[in-house]
């Protein structure tokens, strides 16, 4: 069970570290609105547990980022809008960040970076010099390097989110996603991710793809 108070504290610490000025709405209002989104009933993998895990991974990788707090804010927003039957979730999540963060006192340059990072999670393919993007994408994809039982639970949760898709169509679509990931020259771009997660993630992806193809 995810500790909601701990997540609120993490949000507050990050927001207060980046926002400018003194006259802004209560930051807890934004935390509560985001937490409600992450608890919507259509979510089975993209839940508070995923959010907390991504934030934990960002903390692990923060030394590789140019602006760790911008990456943390992007983690909060990267799946804030999530409807499995829609294809524009990342764009809508970025738009939500662009509306909410300036109101909360976050400067324009940081807001723009957060929105850019959220949109980057469409492809998980940051440029070689995009240190913030590399940290966010590695943190988001770290689940792929999980132990077998955790990886199996992850794939089951993803399938549950797409319960409305017939089996054959899901298998084809999921296989295409796996092949797209495996075709990337590197799944993980930070030194930590490349050393600790790359081999295991590729093993898990190839194993799932084999199951889908059998």
PDB file of C-alpha atoms in Angstrom:
ATOM      1  CA  UNK A   1       0.000   0.000   0.000  1.00  0.00           C
ATOM      2  CA  UNK A   2       1.368   3.399  -1.011  1.00  0.00           C
ATOM      3  CA  UNK A   3       1.670   6.006   1.747  1.00  0.00           C
ATOM      4  CA  UNK A   4      -0.372   8.988   0.531  1.00  0.00           C
ATOM      5  CA  UNK A   5       1.057  11.314   3.160  1.00  0.00           C
ATOM      6  CA  UNK A   6       4.574  10.419   2.079  1.00  0.00           C
ATOM      7  CA  UNK A   7       3.698  11.180  -1.522  1.00  0.00           C
ATOM      8  CA  UNK A   8       2.179  14.528  -0.528  1.00  0.00           C
ATOM      9  CA  UNK A   9       5.395  15.354   1.331  1.00  0.00           C
ATOM     10  CA  UNK A  10       7.447  14.489  -1.730  1.00  0.00           C
ATOM     11  CA  UNK A  11       5.246  16.694  -3.909  1.00  0.00           C
ATOM     12  CA  UNK A  12       5.495  19.599  -1.462  1.00  0.00           C
ATOM     13  CA  UNK A  13       9.269  19.335  -1.208  1.00  0.00           C
ATOM     14  CA  UNK A  14       9.690  19.334  -4.979  1.00  0.00           C
ATOM     15  CA  UNK A  15       7.204  22.106  -5.692  1.00  0.00           C
ATOM     16  CA  UNK A  16       8.603  24.426  -3.029  1.00  0.00           C
ATOM     17  CA  UNK A  17      12.122  23.895  -4.362  1.00  0.00           C
ATOM     18  CA  UNK A  18      11.229  25.190  -7.838  1.00  0.00           C
ATOM     19  CA  UNK A  19       8.452  27.712  -7.529  1.00  0.00           C
ATOM     20  CA  UNK A  20       9.069  31.442  -7.455  1.00  0.00           C
ATOM     21  CA  UNK A  21       7.356  34.164  -5.440  1.00  0.00           C
ATOM     22  CA  UNK A  22       5.305  33.840  -2.279  1.00  0.00           C
ATOM     23  CA  UNK A  23       1.648  34.332  -3.171  1.00  0.00           C
ATOM     24  CA  UNK A  24       0.427  31.036  -4.608  1.00  0.00           C
ATOM     25  CA  UNK A  25      -2.427  28.591  -3.960  1.00  0.00           C
ATOM     26  CA  UNK A  26      -2.027  25.865  -1.361  1.00  0.00           C
ATOM     27  CA  UNK A  27       0.326  23.229  -2.900  1.00  0.00           C
ATOM     28  CA  UNK A  28      -1.699  20.438  -1.282  1.00  0.00           C
ATOM     29  CA  UNK A  29      -4.564  21.271  -3.648  1.00  0.00           C
ATOM     30  CA  UNK A  30      -2.408  20.190  -6.578  1.00  0.00           C
ATOM     31  CA  UNK A  31      -1.099  17.129  -4.769  1.00  0.00           C
ATOM     32  CA  UNK A  32      -4.622  15.960  -3.973  1.00  0.00           C
ATOM     33  CA  UNK A  33      -5.807  16.551  -7.551  1.00  0.00           C
ATOM     34  CA  UNK A  34      -2.909  14.519  -8.931  1.00  0.00           C
ATOM     35  CA  UNK A  35      -3.322  11.749  -6.379  1.00  0.00           C
ATOM     36  CA  UNK A  36      -7.005  11.440  -7.307  1.00  0.00           C
ATOM     37  CA  UNK A  37      -6.033  11.036 -10.951  1.00  0.00           C
ATOM     38  CA  UNK A  38      -3.505   8.314 -10.120  1.00  0.00           C
ATOM     39  CA  UNK A  39      -6.224   6.392  -8.245  1.00  0.00           C
ATOM     40  CA  UNK A  40      -8.810   6.305 -11.042  1.00  0.00           C
ATOM     41  CA  UNK A  41     -10.560   2.938 -11.437  1.00  0.00           C
ATOM     42  CA  UNK A  42      -9.383   2.210 -14.993  1.00  0.00           C
ATOM     43  CA  UNK A  43      -5.782   1.978 -13.769  1.00  0.00           C
ATOM     44  CA  UNK A  44      -4.192  -1.328 -12.846  1.00  0.00           C
ATOM     45  CA  UNK A  45      -0.523  -0.737 -13.635  1.00  0.00           C
ATOM     46  CA  UNK A  46      -0.428   3.063 -14.021  1.00  0.00           C
ATOM     47  CA  UNK A  47      -1.284   3.533 -10.359  1.00  0.00           C
ATOM     48  CA  UNK A  48       0.146   5.205  -7.270  1.00  0.00           C
ATOM     49  CA  UNK A  49       2.521   2.260  -6.984  1.00  0.00           C
ATOM     50  CA  UNK A  50       3.957   3.098 -10.411  1.00  0.00           C
ATOM     51  CA  UNK A  51       4.198   6.785  -9.528  1.00  0.00           C
ATOM     52  CA  UNK A  52       6.042   6.026  -6.286  1.00  0.00           C
ATOM     53  CA  UNK A  53       8.378   3.618  -8.085  1.00  0.00           C
ATOM     54  CA  UNK A  54       9.241   6.168 -10.779  1.00  0.00           C
ATOM     55  CA  UNK A  55       9.923   8.815  -8.123  1.00  0.00           C
ATOM     56  CA  UNK A  56      12.159   6.349  -6.274  1.00  0.00           C
ATOM     57  CA  UNK A  57      14.077   5.603  -9.469  1.00  0.00           C
ATOM     58  CA  UNK A  58      14.475   9.324 -10.179  1.00  0.00           C
ATOM     59  CA  UNK A  59      15.992   9.691  -6.721  1.00  0.00           C
ATOM     60  CA  UNK A  60      18.421   6.870  -7.549  1.00  0.00           C
ATOM     61  CA  UNK A  61      19.362   8.478 -10.877  1.00  0.00           C
ATOM     62  CA  UNK A  62      19.256  12.144  -9.878  1.00  0.00           C
ATOM     63  CA  UNK A  63      23.023  12.651 -10.213  1.00  0.00           C
ATOM     64  CA  UNK A  64      22.667  12.134 -13.976  1.00  0.00           C
ATOM     65  CA  UNK A  65      20.013  14.847 -14.416  1.00  0.00           C
ATOM     66  CA  UNK A  66      20.644  18.521 -15.079  1.00  0.00           C
ATOM     67  CA  UNK A  67      17.441  19.451 -13.213  1.00  0.00           C
ATOM     68  CA  UNK A  68      16.296  16.610 -10.942  1.00  0.00           C
ATOM     69  CA  UNK A  69      13.286  18.504  -9.634  1.00  0.00           C
ATOM     70  CA  UNK A  70      11.982  19.137 -13.148  1.00  0.00           C
ATOM     71  CA  UNK A  71      12.296  15.391 -13.720  1.00  0.00           C
ATOM     72  CA  UNK A  72      10.402  14.713 -10.483  1.00  0.00           C
ATOM     73  CA  UNK A  73       7.584  17.022 -11.547  1.00  0.00           C
ATOM     74  CA  UNK A  74       7.509  15.274 -14.915  1.00  0.00           C
ATOM     75  CA  UNK A  75       7.187  11.953 -13.093  1.00  0.00           C
ATOM     76  CA  UNK A  76       4.120  13.274 -11.281  1.00  0.00           C
ATOM     77  CA  UNK A  77       2.512  14.368 -14.548  1.00  0.00           C
ATOM     78  CA  UNK A  78       3.733  11.752 -17.040  1.00  0.00           C
ATOM     79  CA  UNK A  79       0.649   9.519 -16.670  1.00  0.00           C
ATOM     80  CA  UNK A  80      -1.613  11.978 -14.883  1.00  0.00           C
ATOM     81  CA  UNK A  81      -4.071  11.598 -17.752  1.00  0.00           C
ATOM     82  CA  UNK A  82      -4.473   7.911 -18.508  1.00  0.00           C
ATOM     83  CA  UNK A  83      -7.320   6.401 -20.465  1.00  0.00           C
ATOM     84  CA  UNK A  84      -6.306   3.066 -22.008  1.00  0.00           C
ATOM     85  CA  UNK A  85      -8.610   3.522 -24.991  1.00  0.00           C
ATOM     86  CA  UNK A  86      -7.058   6.869 -25.960  1.00  0.00           C
ATOM     87  CA  UNK A  87      -3.833   7.567 -27.813  1.00  0.00           C
ATOM     88  CA  UNK A  88      -3.223  11.141 -26.674  1.00  0.00           C
ATOM     89  CA  UNK A  89      -2.593  10.533 -22.967  1.00  0.00           C
ATOM     90  CA  UNK A  90       0.949  11.924 -22.955  1.00  0.00           C
ATOM     91  CA  UNK A  91      -0.107  15.058 -24.818  1.00  0.00           C
ATOM     92  CA  UNK A  92      -3.020  15.622 -22.473  1.00  0.00           C
ATOM     93  CA  UNK A  93      -0.795  15.000 -19.459  1.00  0.00           C
ATOM     94  CA  UNK A  94       1.712  17.545 -20.765  1.00  0.00           C
ATOM     95  CA  UNK A  95      -1.105  20.021 -21.309  1.00  0.00           C
ATOM     96  CA  UNK A  96      -2.257  19.486 -17.738  1.00  0.00           C
ATOM     97  CA  UNK A  97       1.252  20.321 -16.512  1.00  0.00           C
ATOM     98  CA  UNK A  98       1.323  23.439 -18.687  1.00  0.00           C
ATOM     99  CA  UNK A  99      -1.900  24.643 -17.081  1.00  0.00           C
ATOM    100  CA  UNK A 100      -1.337  23.638 -13.462  1.00  0.00           C
ATOM    101  CA  UNK A 101       2.317  24.390 -12.835  1.00  0.00           C
ATOM    102  CA  UNK A 102       2.341  28.129 -13.648  1.00  0.00           C
ATOM    103  CA  UNK A 103      -0.715  28.568 -11.431  1.00  0.00           C
ATOM    104  CA  UNK A 104       1.192  26.767  -8.658  1.00  0.00           C
ATOM    105  CA  UNK A 105       4.114  29.174  -9.021  1.00  0.00           C
ATOM    106  CA  UNK A 106       6.484  27.151 -11.200  1.00  0.00           C
ATOM    107  CA  UNK A 107       8.478  29.378 -13.582  1.00  0.00           C
ATOM    108  CA  UNK A 108       7.871  29.188 -17.311  1.00  0.00           C
ATOM    109  CA  UNK A 109      11.221  27.575 -18.150  1.00  0.00           C
ATOM    110  CA  UNK A 110      10.662  24.742 -15.680  1.00  0.00           C
ATOM    111  CA  UNK A 111       7.072  24.241 -16.799  1.00  0.00           C
ATOM    112  CA  UNK A 112       8.216  23.993 -20.405  1.00  0.00           C
ATOM    113  CA  UNK A 113      10.854  21.426 -19.466  1.00  0.00           C
ATOM    114  CA  UNK A 114       8.347  19.340 -17.512  1.00  0.00           C
ATOM    115  CA  UNK A 115       5.931  19.321 -20.451  1.00  0.00           C
ATOM    116  CA  UNK A 116       8.736  18.390 -22.851  1.00  0.00           C
ATOM    117  CA  UNK A 117       9.746  15.489 -20.636  1.00  0.00           C
ATOM    118  CA  UNK A 118       6.188  14.213 -20.365  1.00  0.00           C
ATOM    119  CA  UNK A 119       5.859  14.222 -24.159  1.00  0.00           C
ATOM    120  CA  UNK A 120       9.152  12.327 -24.415  1.00  0.00           C
ATOM    121  CA  UNK A 121       7.536   9.311 -22.741  1.00  0.00           C
ATOM    122  CA  UNK A 122       5.682   8.625 -25.986  1.00  0.00           C
ATOM    123  CA  UNK A 123       8.887   7.177 -27.459  1.00  0.00           C
ATOM    124  CA  UNK A 124      11.241   6.753 -24.481  1.00  0.00           C
ATOM    125  CA  UNK A 125      14.035   7.700 -26.877  1.00  0.00           C
ATOM    126  CA  UNK A 126      15.890  10.730 -25.453  1.00  0.00           C
ATOM    127  CA  UNK A 127      18.768  12.359 -27.291  1.00  0.00           C
ATOM    128  CA  UNK A 128      22.325  11.579 -26.252  1.00  0.00           C
ATOM    129  CA  UNK A 129      22.683  15.008 -24.621  1.00  0.00           C
ATOM    130  CA  UNK A 130      19.230  15.008 -22.970  1.00  0.00           C
ATOM    131  CA  UNK A 131      20.233  14.192 -19.401  1.00  0.00           C
ATOM    132  CA  UNK A 132      16.832  15.000 -17.896  1.00  0.00           C
ATOM    133  CA  UNK A 133      15.078  12.920 -20.523  1.00  0.00           C
ATOM    134  CA  UNK A 134      17.411  10.011 -19.970  1.00  0.00           C
ATOM    135  CA  UNK A 135      16.659   9.975 -16.236  1.00  0.00           C
ATOM    136  CA  UNK A 136      12.887  10.150 -16.673  1.00  0.00           C
ATOM    137  CA  UNK A 137      12.789   7.485 -19.386  1.00  0.00           C
ATOM    138  CA  UNK A 138      15.073   5.161 -17.436  1.00  0.00           C
ATOM    139  CA  UNK A 139      12.953   5.619 -14.305  1.00  0.00           C
ATOM    140  CA  UNK A 140       9.756   4.918 -16.240  1.00  0.00           C
ATOM    141  CA  UNK A 141      11.150   1.806 -17.937  1.00  0.00           C
ATOM    142  CA  UNK A 142      12.881   0.368 -14.870  1.00  0.00           C
ATOM    143  CA  UNK A 143       9.910  -1.999 -14.340  1.00  0.00           C
ATOM    144  CA  UNK A 144      11.151  -3.900 -17.400  1.00  0.00           C
ATOM    145  CA  UNK A 145      14.187  -5.044 -15.407  1.00  0.00           C
ATOM    146  CA  UNK A 146      12.133  -6.506 -12.560  1.00  0.00           C
ATOM    147  CA  UNK A 147      12.425  -9.971 -11.112  1.00  0.00           C
ATOM    148  CA  UNK A 148      10.311 -12.577 -12.966  1.00  0.00           C
ATOM    149  CA  UNK A 149       7.377 -12.536 -10.530  1.00  0.00           C
ATOM    150  CA  UNK A 150       7.211  -8.738 -10.524  1.00  0.00           C
ATOM    151  CA  UNK A 151       7.469  -8.609 -14.307  1.00  0.00           C
ATOM    152  CA  UNK A 152       4.646 -11.158 -14.606  1.00  0.00           C
ATOM    153  CA  UNK A 153       2.458  -9.041 -12.314  1.00  0.00           C
ATOM    154  CA  UNK A 154       3.275  -5.978 -14.427  1.00  0.00           C
ATOM    155  CA  UNK A 155       2.243  -7.669 -17.673  1.00  0.00           C
ATOM    156  CA  UNK A 156      -0.954  -8.962 -16.054  1.00  0.00           C
ATOM    157  CA  UNK A 157      -1.824  -5.462 -14.855  1.00  0.00           C
ATOM    158  CA  UNK A 158      -1.228  -4.024 -18.331  1.00  0.00           C
ATOM    159  CA  UNK A 159      -3.510  -6.672 -19.805  1.00  0.00           C
ATOM    160  CA  UNK A 160      -6.195  -5.770 -17.264  1.00  0.00           C
ATOM    161  CA  UNK A 161      -6.033  -2.137 -18.288  1.00  0.00           C
ATOM    162  CA  UNK A 162      -6.752  -3.265 -21.854  1.00  0.00           C
ATOM    163  CA  UNK A 163      -9.455  -5.757 -20.885  1.00  0.00           C
ATOM    164  CA  UNK A 164     -11.725  -4.372 -23.602  1.00  0.00           C
ATOM    165  CA  UNK A 165      -9.286  -5.391 -26.378  1.00  0.00           C
ATOM    166  CA  UNK A 166      -9.795  -8.909 -27.829  1.00  0.00           C
ATOM    167  CA  UNK A 167      -6.964 -11.336 -27.144  1.00  0.00           C
ATOM    168  CA  UNK A 168      -5.635 -11.542 -30.692  1.00  0.00           C
ATOM    169  CA  UNK A 169      -5.605  -7.778 -31.105  1.00  0.00           C
ATOM    170  CA  UNK A 170      -3.938  -7.279 -27.730  1.00  0.00           C
ATOM    171  CA  UNK A 171      -1.253  -9.833 -28.479  1.00  0.00           C
ATOM    172  CA  UNK A 172      -0.465  -8.157 -31.795  1.00  0.00           C
ATOM    173  CA  UNK A 173      -0.415  -4.672 -30.308  1.00  0.00           C
ATOM    174  CA  UNK A 174       1.639  -5.640 -27.283  1.00  0.00           C
ATOM    175  CA  UNK A 175       4.109  -7.536 -29.476  1.00  0.00           C
ATOM    176  CA  UNK A 176       4.559  -4.415 -31.614  1.00  0.00           C
ATOM    177  CA  UNK A 177       5.342  -2.367 -28.510  1.00  0.00           C
ATOM    178  CA  UNK A 178       7.878  -4.941 -27.334  1.00  0.00           C
ATOM    179  CA  UNK A 179       9.578  -5.038 -30.732  1.00  0.00           C
ATOM    180  CA  UNK A 180       9.749  -1.235 -30.772  1.00  0.00           C
ATOM    181  CA  UNK A 181      11.497  -1.292 -27.405  1.00  0.00           C
ATOM    182  CA  UNK A 182      13.856  -4.086 -28.388  1.00  0.00           C
ATOM    183  CA  UNK A 183      14.770  -2.205 -31.575  1.00  0.00           C
ATOM    184  CA  UNK A 184      16.102   0.721 -29.541  1.00  0.00           C
ATOM    185  CA  UNK A 185      19.918   0.709 -29.518  1.00  0.00           C
ATOM    186  CA  UNK A 186      19.716   1.046 -25.748  1.00  0.00           C
ATOM    187  CA  UNK A 187      16.715   0.777 -23.467  1.00  0.00           C
ATOM    188  CA  UNK A 188      18.498   2.654 -20.691  1.00  0.00           C
ATOM    189  CA  UNK A 189      20.644   5.722 -21.235  1.00  0.00           C
ATOM    190  CA  UNK A 190      22.057   6.515 -17.805  1.00  0.00           C
ATOM    191  CA  UNK A 191      25.192   4.634 -16.724  1.00  0.00           C
ATOM    192  CA  UNK A 192      23.274   3.114 -13.812  1.00  0.00           C
ATOM    193  CA  UNK A 193      20.446   1.918 -16.028  1.00  0.00           C
ATOM    194  CA  UNK A 194      22.773   0.562 -18.690  1.00  0.00           C
ATOM    195  CA  UNK A 195      24.815  -1.390 -16.143  1.00  0.00           C
ATOM    196  CA  UNK A 196      22.061  -2.586 -13.793  1.00  0.00           C
ATOM    197  CA  UNK A 197      18.908  -2.903 -15.899  1.00  0.00           C
ATOM    198  CA  UNK A 198      19.621  -3.316 -19.624  1.00  0.00           C
ATOM    199  CA  UNK A 199      20.389  -7.029 -19.812  1.00  0.00           C
ATOM    200  CA  UNK A 200      17.566  -8.094 -17.508  1.00  0.00           C
ATOM    201  CA  UNK A 201      15.039  -5.896 -19.282  1.00  0.00           C
ATOM    202  CA  UNK A 202      15.921  -7.313 -22.691  1.00  0.00           C
ATOM    203  CA  UNK A 203      15.673 -10.829 -21.310  1.00  0.00           C
ATOM    204  CA  UNK A 204      12.198 -10.081 -19.923  1.00  0.00           C
ATOM    205  CA  UNK A 205      11.033  -8.411 -23.129  1.00  0.00           C
ATOM    206  CA  UNK A 206      12.232 -11.269 -25.325  1.00  0.00           C
ATOM    207  CA  UNK A 207      10.573 -13.780 -23.003  1.00  0.00           C
ATOM    208  CA  UNK A 208       7.236 -11.966 -23.114  1.00  0.00           C
ATOM    209  CA  UNK A 209       7.457 -11.594 -26.881  1.00  0.00           C
ATOM    210  CA  UNK A 210       8.089 -15.309 -27.229  1.00  0.00           C
ATOM    211  CA  UNK A 211       5.032 -16.070 -25.123  1.00  0.00           C
ATOM    212  CA  UNK A 212       2.877 -13.717 -27.185  1.00  0.00           C
ATOM    213  CA  UNK A 213       4.102 -15.291 -30.397  1.00  0.00           C
ATOM    214  CA  UNK A 214       3.561 -18.912 -29.346  1.00  0.00           C
TER     215      UNK A 214
END
